[in-house]
């Protein structure tokens, strides 16, 4: 597992779950688990996961973030 690559094949992540866990917990990295090159899920720090739950789940969090991004001008 290359900890500098955010996309991790599921099989590689499974074989290196301790390294993945440490990178997420200690380095606050976000990793995307992929299957055949397609992102299927994300592993995120616990405080982010708890905030997602607090706002009503992933769909609510996505809506909030998208609305915020629309307000930001590059």
Short mmCIF file of N, CA and C in Angstrom, two decimals:
data_model
loop_
_atom_site.label_atom_id
_atom_site.label_comp_id
_atom_site.label_asym_id
_atom_site.label_seq_id
_atom_site.Cartn_x
_atom_site.Cartn_y
_atom_site.Cartn_z
N UNK A 1 0.83 -1.18 0.00
CA UNK A 1 0.00 0.00 0.00
C UNK A 1 0.88 1.24 0.00
N UNK A 2 0.59 2.13 -0.92
CA UNK A 2 1.30 3.42 -0.95
C UNK A 2 0.43 4.43 -0.22
N UNK A 3 0.84 4.88 0.97
CA UNK A 3 0.00 5.79 1.75
C UNK A 3 -0.18 7.17 1.10
N UNK A 4 0.60 7.47 0.06
CA UNK A 4 0.49 8.75 -0.62
C UNK A 4 -0.53 8.74 -1.75
N UNK A 5 -1.09 7.57 -2.03
CA UNK A 5 -2.08 7.43 -3.10
C UNK A 5 -3.46 7.33 -2.44
N UNK A 6 -4.36 8.25 -2.78
CA UNK A 6 -5.65 8.24 -2.10
C UNK A 6 -6.59 7.15 -2.61
N UNK A 7 -6.42 6.67 -3.83
CA UNK A 7 -7.23 5.57 -4.33
C UNK A 7 -6.53 4.25 -4.03
N UNK A 8 -7.20 3.39 -3.27
CA UNK A 8 -6.62 2.10 -2.87
C UNK A 8 -7.54 0.97 -3.33
N UNK A 9 -7.05 0.04 -4.12
CA UNK A 9 -7.87 -1.12 -4.47
C UNK A 9 -8.32 -1.84 -3.19
N UNK A 10 -9.55 -2.32 -3.19
CA UNK A 10 -10.10 -2.97 -2.01
C UNK A 10 -9.21 -4.11 -1.53
N UNK A 11 -8.70 -4.93 -2.43
CA UNK A 11 -7.86 -6.06 -2.03
C UNK A 11 -6.58 -5.59 -1.34
N UNK A 12 -5.99 -4.52 -1.84
CA UNK A 12 -4.77 -3.96 -1.24
C UNK A 12 -5.10 -3.38 0.14
N UNK A 13 -6.20 -2.66 0.24
CA UNK A 13 -6.61 -2.09 1.52
C UNK A 13 -6.86 -3.19 2.54
N UNK A 14 -7.52 -4.24 2.12
CA UNK A 14 -7.81 -5.37 3.02
C UNK A 14 -6.51 -5.99 3.53
N UNK A 15 -5.55 -6.15 2.66
CA UNK A 15 -4.28 -6.77 3.05
C UNK A 15 -3.44 -5.85 3.94
N UNK A 16 -3.75 -4.56 3.91
CA UNK A 16 -2.96 -3.58 4.67
C UNK A 16 -3.85 -2.74 5.59
N UNK A 17 -4.86 -3.37 6.17
CA UNK A 17 -5.85 -2.62 6.94
C UNK A 17 -5.22 -1.85 8.10
N UNK A 18 -4.19 -2.40 8.74
CA UNK A 18 -3.54 -1.69 9.85
C UNK A 18 -2.87 -0.42 9.37
N UNK A 19 -2.19 -0.48 8.23
CA UNK A 19 -1.54 0.72 7.67
C UNK A 19 -2.58 1.75 7.27
N UNK A 20 -3.66 1.28 6.67
CA UNK A 20 -4.74 2.17 6.26
C UNK A 20 -5.35 2.85 7.49
N UNK A 21 -5.64 2.08 8.49
CA UNK A 21 -6.20 2.61 9.74
C UNK A 21 -5.27 3.67 10.35
N UNK A 22 -4.00 3.36 10.44
CA UNK A 22 -3.04 4.31 11.02
C UNK A 22 -2.97 5.61 10.23
N UNK A 23 -2.96 5.51 8.92
CA UNK A 23 -2.88 6.71 8.08
C UNK A 23 -4.13 7.58 8.25
N UNK A 24 -5.29 6.94 8.35
CA UNK A 24 -6.53 7.70 8.53
C UNK A 24 -6.56 8.32 9.92
N UNK A 25 -6.24 7.53 10.93
CA UNK A 25 -6.33 8.00 12.31
C UNK A 25 -5.24 9.02 12.65
N UNK A 26 -4.02 8.70 12.34
CA UNK A 26 -2.90 9.55 12.77
C UNK A 26 -2.61 10.70 11.81
N UNK A 27 -2.69 10.44 10.52
CA UNK A 27 -2.36 11.46 9.53
C UNK A 27 -3.59 12.21 9.01
N UNK A 28 -4.79 11.73 9.41
CA UNK A 28 -6.06 12.34 8.99
C UNK A 28 -6.21 12.33 7.48
N UNK A 29 -5.80 11.23 6.87
CA UNK A 29 -5.93 11.05 5.43
C UNK A 29 -7.32 10.51 5.10
N UNK A 30 -7.77 10.76 3.90
CA UNK A 30 -9.00 10.17 3.37
C UNK A 30 -8.58 9.26 2.23
N UNK A 31 -9.07 8.03 2.26
CA UNK A 31 -8.77 7.07 1.20
C UNK A 31 -10.06 6.61 0.55
N UNK A 32 -9.96 6.37 -0.75
CA UNK A 32 -11.09 5.86 -1.50
C UNK A 32 -10.79 4.41 -1.86
N UNK A 33 -11.72 3.52 -1.52
CA UNK A 33 -11.57 2.11 -1.87
C UNK A 33 -12.13 1.91 -3.27
N UNK A 34 -11.33 1.28 -4.12
CA UNK A 34 -11.71 1.15 -5.52
C UNK A 34 -11.89 -0.31 -5.92
N UNK A 35 -12.75 -0.49 -6.89
CA UNK A 35 -12.94 -1.79 -7.51
C UNK A 35 -12.88 -1.58 -9.01
N UNK A 36 -11.92 -2.21 -9.65
CA UNK A 36 -11.69 -2.04 -11.10
C UNK A 36 -11.53 -0.57 -11.48
N UNK A 37 -10.85 0.17 -10.59
CA UNK A 37 -10.55 1.56 -10.86
C UNK A 37 -11.67 2.54 -10.54
N UNK A 38 -12.81 2.05 -10.06
CA UNK A 38 -13.94 2.91 -9.73
C UNK A 38 -14.05 3.06 -8.22
N UNK A 39 -14.17 4.29 -7.77
CA UNK A 39 -14.32 4.54 -6.34
C UNK A 39 -15.66 3.99 -5.86
N UNK A 40 -15.58 3.15 -4.81
CA UNK A 40 -16.77 2.50 -4.27
C UNK A 40 -17.14 3.00 -2.89
N UNK A 41 -16.14 3.38 -2.09
CA UNK A 41 -16.37 3.82 -0.71
C UNK A 41 -15.19 4.67 -0.26
N UNK A 42 -15.37 5.37 0.86
CA UNK A 42 -14.30 6.18 1.42
C UNK A 42 -14.06 5.79 2.87
N UNK A 43 -12.81 5.87 3.28
CA UNK A 43 -12.43 5.68 4.67
C UNK A 43 -11.99 7.06 5.16
N UNK A 44 -12.67 7.56 6.18
CA UNK A 44 -12.44 8.93 6.64
C UNK A 44 -12.15 8.94 8.14
N UNK A 45 -11.52 10.01 8.64
CA UNK A 45 -11.32 10.13 10.08
C UNK A 45 -12.66 10.11 10.82
N UNK A 46 -12.63 9.59 12.03
CA UNK A 46 -13.86 9.38 12.79
C UNK A 46 -14.65 10.66 13.03
N UNK A 47 -13.98 11.79 13.27
CA UNK A 47 -14.74 13.01 13.53
C UNK A 47 -15.53 13.45 12.31
N UNK A 48 -15.00 13.21 11.13
CA UNK A 48 -15.73 13.52 9.90
C UNK A 48 -16.94 12.59 9.76
N UNK A 49 -16.73 11.31 10.01
CA UNK A 49 -17.84 10.36 9.96
C UNK A 49 -18.94 10.72 10.94
N UNK A 50 -18.56 11.14 12.15
CA UNK A 50 -19.55 11.53 13.15
C UNK A 50 -20.31 12.79 12.74
N UNK A 51 -19.62 13.74 12.12
CA UNK A 51 -20.30 14.95 11.63
C UNK A 51 -21.29 14.60 10.51
N UNK A 52 -20.90 13.69 9.65
CA UNK A 52 -21.81 13.26 8.58
C UNK A 52 -23.08 12.68 9.18
N UNK A 53 -22.93 11.85 10.20
CA UNK A 53 -24.11 11.29 10.87
C UNK A 53 -24.94 12.39 11.53
N UNK A 54 -24.27 13.34 12.14
CA UNK A 54 -24.95 14.41 12.88
C UNK A 54 -25.83 15.28 11.99
N UNK A 55 -25.43 15.48 10.74
CA UNK A 55 -26.23 16.32 9.84
C UNK A 55 -27.30 15.53 9.10
N UNK A 56 -27.42 14.25 9.43
CA UNK A 56 -28.49 13.46 8.82
C UNK A 56 -28.03 12.40 7.85
N UNK A 57 -26.74 12.16 7.78
CA UNK A 57 -26.22 11.10 6.92
C UNK A 57 -25.52 11.64 5.68
N UNK A 58 -25.01 10.73 4.87
CA UNK A 58 -24.22 11.11 3.70
C UNK A 58 -24.95 12.01 2.71
N UNK A 59 -26.23 11.72 2.44
CA UNK A 59 -26.95 12.54 1.45
C UNK A 59 -27.09 13.98 1.93
N UNK A 60 -27.39 14.16 3.21
CA UNK A 60 -27.50 15.51 3.76
C UNK A 60 -26.15 16.22 3.74
N UNK A 61 -25.10 15.51 4.09
CA UNK A 61 -23.76 16.10 4.09
C UNK A 61 -23.37 16.54 2.68
N UNK A 62 -23.66 15.73 1.69
CA UNK A 62 -23.35 16.08 0.30
C UNK A 62 -24.11 17.34 -0.11
N UNK A 63 -25.38 17.42 0.24
CA UNK A 63 -26.19 18.59 -0.12
C UNK A 63 -25.63 19.85 0.54
N UNK A 64 -25.25 19.75 1.82
CA UNK A 64 -24.69 20.91 2.53
C UNK A 64 -23.39 21.36 1.89
N UNK A 65 -22.52 20.41 1.60
CA UNK A 65 -21.22 20.76 1.02
C UNK A 65 -21.37 21.32 -0.39
N UNK A 66 -22.26 20.74 -1.18
CA UNK A 66 -22.48 21.27 -2.54
C UNK A 66 -23.01 22.69 -2.49
N UNK A 67 -23.93 22.97 -1.57
CA UNK A 67 -24.48 24.33 -1.44
C UNK A 67 -23.37 25.30 -1.04
N UNK A 68 -22.50 24.85 -0.17
CA UNK A 68 -21.39 25.70 0.26
C UNK A 68 -20.43 25.96 -0.90
N UNK A 69 -20.15 24.94 -1.67
CA UNK A 69 -19.23 25.11 -2.81
C UNK A 69 -19.80 26.06 -3.85
N UNK A 70 -21.12 26.05 -4.02
CA UNK A 70 -21.74 26.96 -4.97
C UNK A 70 -21.55 28.42 -4.56
N UNK A 71 -21.43 28.65 -3.24
CA UNK A 71 -21.26 30.01 -2.72
C UNK A 71 -19.83 30.50 -2.82
N UNK A 72 -18.89 29.58 -2.99
CA UNK A 72 -17.47 29.92 -3.03
C UNK A 72 -17.09 30.27 -4.47
N UNK A 73 -16.49 31.43 -4.63
CA UNK A 73 -16.03 31.83 -5.96
C UNK A 73 -14.52 31.61 -6.05
N UNK A 74 -14.07 30.94 -7.09
CA UNK A 74 -12.62 30.67 -7.22
C UNK A 74 -11.82 31.91 -7.52
#
